[in-house]
CSV table of C-alpha atoms in Angstrom, one decimal:
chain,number,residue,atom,x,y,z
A,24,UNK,CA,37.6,73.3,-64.0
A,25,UNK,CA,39.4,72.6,-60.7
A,26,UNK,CA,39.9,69.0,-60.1
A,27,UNK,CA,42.2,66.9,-57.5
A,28,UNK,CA,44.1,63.8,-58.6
A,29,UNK,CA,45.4,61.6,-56.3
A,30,UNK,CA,47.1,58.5,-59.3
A,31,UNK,CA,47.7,56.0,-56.6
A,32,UNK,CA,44.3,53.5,-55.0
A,33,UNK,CA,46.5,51.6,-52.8
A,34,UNK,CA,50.1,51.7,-51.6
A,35,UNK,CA,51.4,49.4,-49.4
A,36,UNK,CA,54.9,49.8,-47.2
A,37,UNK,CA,56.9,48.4,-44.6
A,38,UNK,CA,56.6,49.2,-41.4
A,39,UNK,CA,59.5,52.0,-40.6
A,40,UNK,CA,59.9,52.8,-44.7
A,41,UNK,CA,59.6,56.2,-46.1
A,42,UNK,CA,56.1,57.2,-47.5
A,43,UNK,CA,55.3,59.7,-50.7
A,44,UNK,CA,51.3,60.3,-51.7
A,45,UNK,CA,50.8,62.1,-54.7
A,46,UNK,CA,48.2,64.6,-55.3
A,47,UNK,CA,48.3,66.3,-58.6
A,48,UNK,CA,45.4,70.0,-59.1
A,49,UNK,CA,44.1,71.6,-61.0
A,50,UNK,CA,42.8,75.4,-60.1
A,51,UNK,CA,42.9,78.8,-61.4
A,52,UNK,CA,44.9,80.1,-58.9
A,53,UNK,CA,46.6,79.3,-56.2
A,54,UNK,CA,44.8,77.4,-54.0
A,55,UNK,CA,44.4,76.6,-50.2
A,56,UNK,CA,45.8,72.5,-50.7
A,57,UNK,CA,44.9,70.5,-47.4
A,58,UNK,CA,45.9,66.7,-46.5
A,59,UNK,CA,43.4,64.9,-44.5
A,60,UNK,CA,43.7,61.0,-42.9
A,61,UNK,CA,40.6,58.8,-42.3
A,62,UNK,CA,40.7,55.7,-40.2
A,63,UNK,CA,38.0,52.7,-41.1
A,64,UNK,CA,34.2,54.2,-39.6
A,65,UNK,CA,35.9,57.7,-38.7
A,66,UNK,CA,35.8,61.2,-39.9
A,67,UNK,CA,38.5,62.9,-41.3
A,68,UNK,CA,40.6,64.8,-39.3
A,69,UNK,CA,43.1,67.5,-40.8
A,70,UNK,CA,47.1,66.4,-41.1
A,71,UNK,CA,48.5,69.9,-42.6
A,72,UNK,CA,47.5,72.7,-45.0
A,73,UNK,CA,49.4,75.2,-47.1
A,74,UNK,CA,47.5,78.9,-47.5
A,75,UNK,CA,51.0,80.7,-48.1
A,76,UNK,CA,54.4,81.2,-47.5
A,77,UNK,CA,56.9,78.5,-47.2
A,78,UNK,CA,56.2,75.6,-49.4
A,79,UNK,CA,56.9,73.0,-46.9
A,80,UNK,CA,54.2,71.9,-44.4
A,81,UNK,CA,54.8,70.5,-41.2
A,82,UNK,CA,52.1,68.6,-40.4
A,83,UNK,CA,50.8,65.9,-37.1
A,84,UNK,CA,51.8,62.4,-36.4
A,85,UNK,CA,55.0,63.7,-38.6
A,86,UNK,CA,53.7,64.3,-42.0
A,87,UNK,CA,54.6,66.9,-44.1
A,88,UNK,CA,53.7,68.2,-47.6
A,89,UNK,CA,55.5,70.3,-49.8
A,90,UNK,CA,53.9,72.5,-52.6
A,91,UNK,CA,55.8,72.8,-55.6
A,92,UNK,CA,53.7,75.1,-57.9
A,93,UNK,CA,55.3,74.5,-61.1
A,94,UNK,CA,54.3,70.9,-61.1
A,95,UNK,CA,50.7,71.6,-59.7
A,96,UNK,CA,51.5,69.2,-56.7
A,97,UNK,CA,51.2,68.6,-53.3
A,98,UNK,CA,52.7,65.3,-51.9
A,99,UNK,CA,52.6,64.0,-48.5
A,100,UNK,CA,55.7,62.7,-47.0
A,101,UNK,CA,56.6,60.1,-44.2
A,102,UNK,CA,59.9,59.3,-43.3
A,103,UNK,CA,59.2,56.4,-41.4
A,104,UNK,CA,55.7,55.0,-41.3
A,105,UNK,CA,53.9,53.2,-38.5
A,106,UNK,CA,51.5,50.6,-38.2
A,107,UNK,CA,49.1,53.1,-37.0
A,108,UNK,CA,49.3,55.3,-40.4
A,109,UNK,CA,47.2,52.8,-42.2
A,110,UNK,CA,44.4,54.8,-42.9
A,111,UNK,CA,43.1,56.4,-46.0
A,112,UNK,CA,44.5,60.0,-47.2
A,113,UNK,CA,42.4,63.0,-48.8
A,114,UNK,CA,44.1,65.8,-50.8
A,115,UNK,CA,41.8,68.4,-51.2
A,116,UNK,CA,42.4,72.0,-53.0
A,117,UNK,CA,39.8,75.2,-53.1
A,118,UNK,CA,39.5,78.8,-52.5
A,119,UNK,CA,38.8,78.6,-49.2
A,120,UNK,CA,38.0,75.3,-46.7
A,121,UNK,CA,34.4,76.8,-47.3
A,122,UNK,CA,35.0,75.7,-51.3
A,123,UNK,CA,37.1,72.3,-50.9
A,124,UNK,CA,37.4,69.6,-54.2
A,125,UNK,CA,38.7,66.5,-52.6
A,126,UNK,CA,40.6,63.5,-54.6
A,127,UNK,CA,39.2,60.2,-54.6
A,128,UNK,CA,41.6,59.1,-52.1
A,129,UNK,CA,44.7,57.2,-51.4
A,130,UNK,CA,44.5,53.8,-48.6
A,131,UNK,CA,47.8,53.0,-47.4
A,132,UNK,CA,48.7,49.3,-45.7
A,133,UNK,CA,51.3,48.9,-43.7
A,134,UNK,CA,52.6,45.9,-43.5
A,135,UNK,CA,55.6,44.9,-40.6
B,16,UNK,CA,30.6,66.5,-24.9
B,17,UNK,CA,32.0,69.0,-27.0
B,18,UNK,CA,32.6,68.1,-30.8
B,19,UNK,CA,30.5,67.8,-33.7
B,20,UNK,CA,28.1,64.8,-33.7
B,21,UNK,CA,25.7,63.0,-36.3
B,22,UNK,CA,23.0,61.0,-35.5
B,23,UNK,CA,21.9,58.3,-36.9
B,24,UNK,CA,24.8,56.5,-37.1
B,25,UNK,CA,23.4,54.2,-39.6
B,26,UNK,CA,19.9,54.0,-41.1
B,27,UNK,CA,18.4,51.8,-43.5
B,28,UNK,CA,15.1,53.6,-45.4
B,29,UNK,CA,13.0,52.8,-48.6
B,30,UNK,CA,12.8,54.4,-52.0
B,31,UNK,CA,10.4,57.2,-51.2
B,32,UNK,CA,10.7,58.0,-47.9
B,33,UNK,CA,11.6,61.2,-46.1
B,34,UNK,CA,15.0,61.2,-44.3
B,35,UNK,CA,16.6,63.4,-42.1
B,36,UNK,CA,19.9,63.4,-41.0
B,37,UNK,CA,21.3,65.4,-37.9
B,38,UNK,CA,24.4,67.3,-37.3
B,39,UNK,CA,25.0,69.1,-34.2
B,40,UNK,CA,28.5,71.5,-33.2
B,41,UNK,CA,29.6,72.6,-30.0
B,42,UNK,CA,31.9,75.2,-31.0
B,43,UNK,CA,29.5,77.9,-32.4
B,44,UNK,CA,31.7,77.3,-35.5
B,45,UNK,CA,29.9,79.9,-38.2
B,46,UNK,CA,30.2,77.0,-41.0
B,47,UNK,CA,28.9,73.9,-41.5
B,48,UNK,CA,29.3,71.5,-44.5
B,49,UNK,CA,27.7,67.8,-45.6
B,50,UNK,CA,29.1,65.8,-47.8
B,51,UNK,CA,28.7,62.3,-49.4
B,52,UNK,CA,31.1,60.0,-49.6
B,53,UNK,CA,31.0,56.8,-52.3
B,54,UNK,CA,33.7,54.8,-54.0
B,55,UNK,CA,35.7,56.4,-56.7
B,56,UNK,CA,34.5,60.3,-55.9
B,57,UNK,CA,36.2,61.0,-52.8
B,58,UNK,CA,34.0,63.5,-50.6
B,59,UNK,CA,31.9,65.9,-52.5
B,60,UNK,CA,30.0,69.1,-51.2
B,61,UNK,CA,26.1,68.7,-50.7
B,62,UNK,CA,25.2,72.1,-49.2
B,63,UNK,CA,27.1,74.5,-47.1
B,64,UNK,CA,25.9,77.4,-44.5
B,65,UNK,CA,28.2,80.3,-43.7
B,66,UNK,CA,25.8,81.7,-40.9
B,67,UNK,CA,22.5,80.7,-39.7
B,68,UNK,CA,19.5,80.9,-41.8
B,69,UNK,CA,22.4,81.2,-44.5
B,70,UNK,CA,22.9,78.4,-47.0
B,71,UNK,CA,24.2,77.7,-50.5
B,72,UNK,CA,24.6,74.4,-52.6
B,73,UNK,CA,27.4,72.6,-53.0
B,74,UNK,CA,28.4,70.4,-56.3
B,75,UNK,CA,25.7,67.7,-55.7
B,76,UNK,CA,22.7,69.3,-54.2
B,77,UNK,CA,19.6,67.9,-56.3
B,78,UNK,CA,17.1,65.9,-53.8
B,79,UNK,CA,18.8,67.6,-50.8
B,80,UNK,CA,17.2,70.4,-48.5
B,81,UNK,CA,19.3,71.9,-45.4
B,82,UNK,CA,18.2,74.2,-43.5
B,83,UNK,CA,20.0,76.2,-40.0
B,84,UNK,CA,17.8,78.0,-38.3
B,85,UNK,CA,20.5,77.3,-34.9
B,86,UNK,CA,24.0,77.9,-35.6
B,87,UNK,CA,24.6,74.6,-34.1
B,88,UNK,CA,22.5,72.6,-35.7
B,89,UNK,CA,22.6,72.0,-39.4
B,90,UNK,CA,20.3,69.1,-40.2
B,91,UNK,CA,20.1,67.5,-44.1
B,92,UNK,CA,16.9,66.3,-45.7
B,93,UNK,CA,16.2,63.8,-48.0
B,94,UNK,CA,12.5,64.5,-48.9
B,95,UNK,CA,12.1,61.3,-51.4
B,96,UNK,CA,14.9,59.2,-51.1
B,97,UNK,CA,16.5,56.9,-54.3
B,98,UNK,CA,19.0,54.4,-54.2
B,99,UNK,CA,21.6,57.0,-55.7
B,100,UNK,CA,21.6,58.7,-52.0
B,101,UNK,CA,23.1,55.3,-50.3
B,102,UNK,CA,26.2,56.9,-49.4
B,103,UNK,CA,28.1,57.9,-46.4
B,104,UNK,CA,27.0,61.5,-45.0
B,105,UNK,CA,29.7,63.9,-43.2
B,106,UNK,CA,28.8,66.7,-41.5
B,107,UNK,CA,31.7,69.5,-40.6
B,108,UNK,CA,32.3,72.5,-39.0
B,109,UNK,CA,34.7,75.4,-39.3
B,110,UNK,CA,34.8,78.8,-37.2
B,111,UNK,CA,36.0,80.7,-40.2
B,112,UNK,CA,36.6,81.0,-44.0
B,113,UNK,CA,40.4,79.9,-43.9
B,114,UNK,CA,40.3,77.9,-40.7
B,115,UNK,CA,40.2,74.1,-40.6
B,116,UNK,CA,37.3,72.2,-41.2
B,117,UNK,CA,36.5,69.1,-38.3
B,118,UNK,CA,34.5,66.5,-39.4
B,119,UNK,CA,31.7,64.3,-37.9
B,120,UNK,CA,32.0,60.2,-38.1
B,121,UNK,CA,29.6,60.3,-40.5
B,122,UNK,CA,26.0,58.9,-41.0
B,123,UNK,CA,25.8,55.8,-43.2
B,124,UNK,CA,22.7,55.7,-45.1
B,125,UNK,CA,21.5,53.0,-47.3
B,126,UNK,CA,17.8,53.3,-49.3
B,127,UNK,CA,16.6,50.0,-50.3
């Protein structure tokens, strides 16, 4: 059965330290992995995905994600986080965007 | 204004009652998706459509009815509502099967 685990609740960081989120699948296949960022009382809006090809993501606001398939992972990265990245973060894995799992979710504070 | 929009915003109903929730795109995106959100279980699939007057059920779909009968329009019904279905609704949109998915700010429903 596919499933999406994302091991850490909360992380907190310094402002300007280096950020790793861990998201851990399982699927039958390869999938389609996506990280997505929600802000308190928003949507989710899309950071990066991964459908092929090189397994390291560039993604917006500086993220990116690498896919390492022998360990059924795809952590997001940060090299230096701001204020502004406190949010919570969505891994989500599927098929297609049509057939997405999502993990329970990740909130990151940033503290200065 | 362009986008994808969900109204209400927030909406307080009884046990019992009907309740429909609205999603509306601007893009003419083929798909559209809802989800619930609640503590501990991330975002999970209600119904999808892939075309209008085309839909098919997601992981949670029991007390839900969608219909599309617009391509923009994708509205989700609660015909009896429990207090199970207090959640947080997204709606999203996606123009095709490996395209990205952009997400509504949600519809938070509680049922008393």
């Amino acid at each position: 059965a596919q499933s999406v685990t994302q091991p850490d609740i909360h992380i907190t960081v310094s402002e300007g330290a280096s950020l790793e989120l861990r998201c851990n699948y399982s699927y039958g296949a390869t999938p389609y992995l996506f990280w997505y960022v929600q802000s308190p009382g928003q949507g989710l809006q899309l950071l990066l995905k991964y459908f092929s090809g090189d397994t390291l993501v560039q993604g917006i606001k500086g993220f990116e994600a690498e896919f390492k398939r022998s360990q059924s992972s795809f952590n997001l990265r940060k090299p230096s986080v701001h204020w502004s990245d406190a949010a919570e973060y969505f891994c989500a894995v599927g098929a297609g965007a049509n057939n997405l799992f999502f993990g329970t979710g990740t909130r990151l504070t940033v503290i200065p | 204004d362009a986008g994808i929009t969900q109204s209400p915003r927030y909406k307080i109903t009884e046990t019992g009652r009907q309740v429909t929730l609205m999603c509306h795109q601007t893009w003419s995106h083929s798909y559209m998706f809802w989800y619930r959100q609640d503590l501990g279980h991330g975002l999970r699939l209600i119904y999808y459509s892939a075309a209008a007057d085309i839909t098919d059920k997601g992981e949670v779909p029991d007390g839900y009815v969608v219909s599309r009968s617009k391509t923009e329009n994708f509205p989700l019904t609660l015909e009896s509502a429990t207090r199970s279905q207090t959640s947080v609704y997204f709606c999203a949109s996606m123009a095709g099967v490996a395209d990205t998915q952009y997400f509504g700010p949600g519809t938070r429903l509680t049922v008393l």
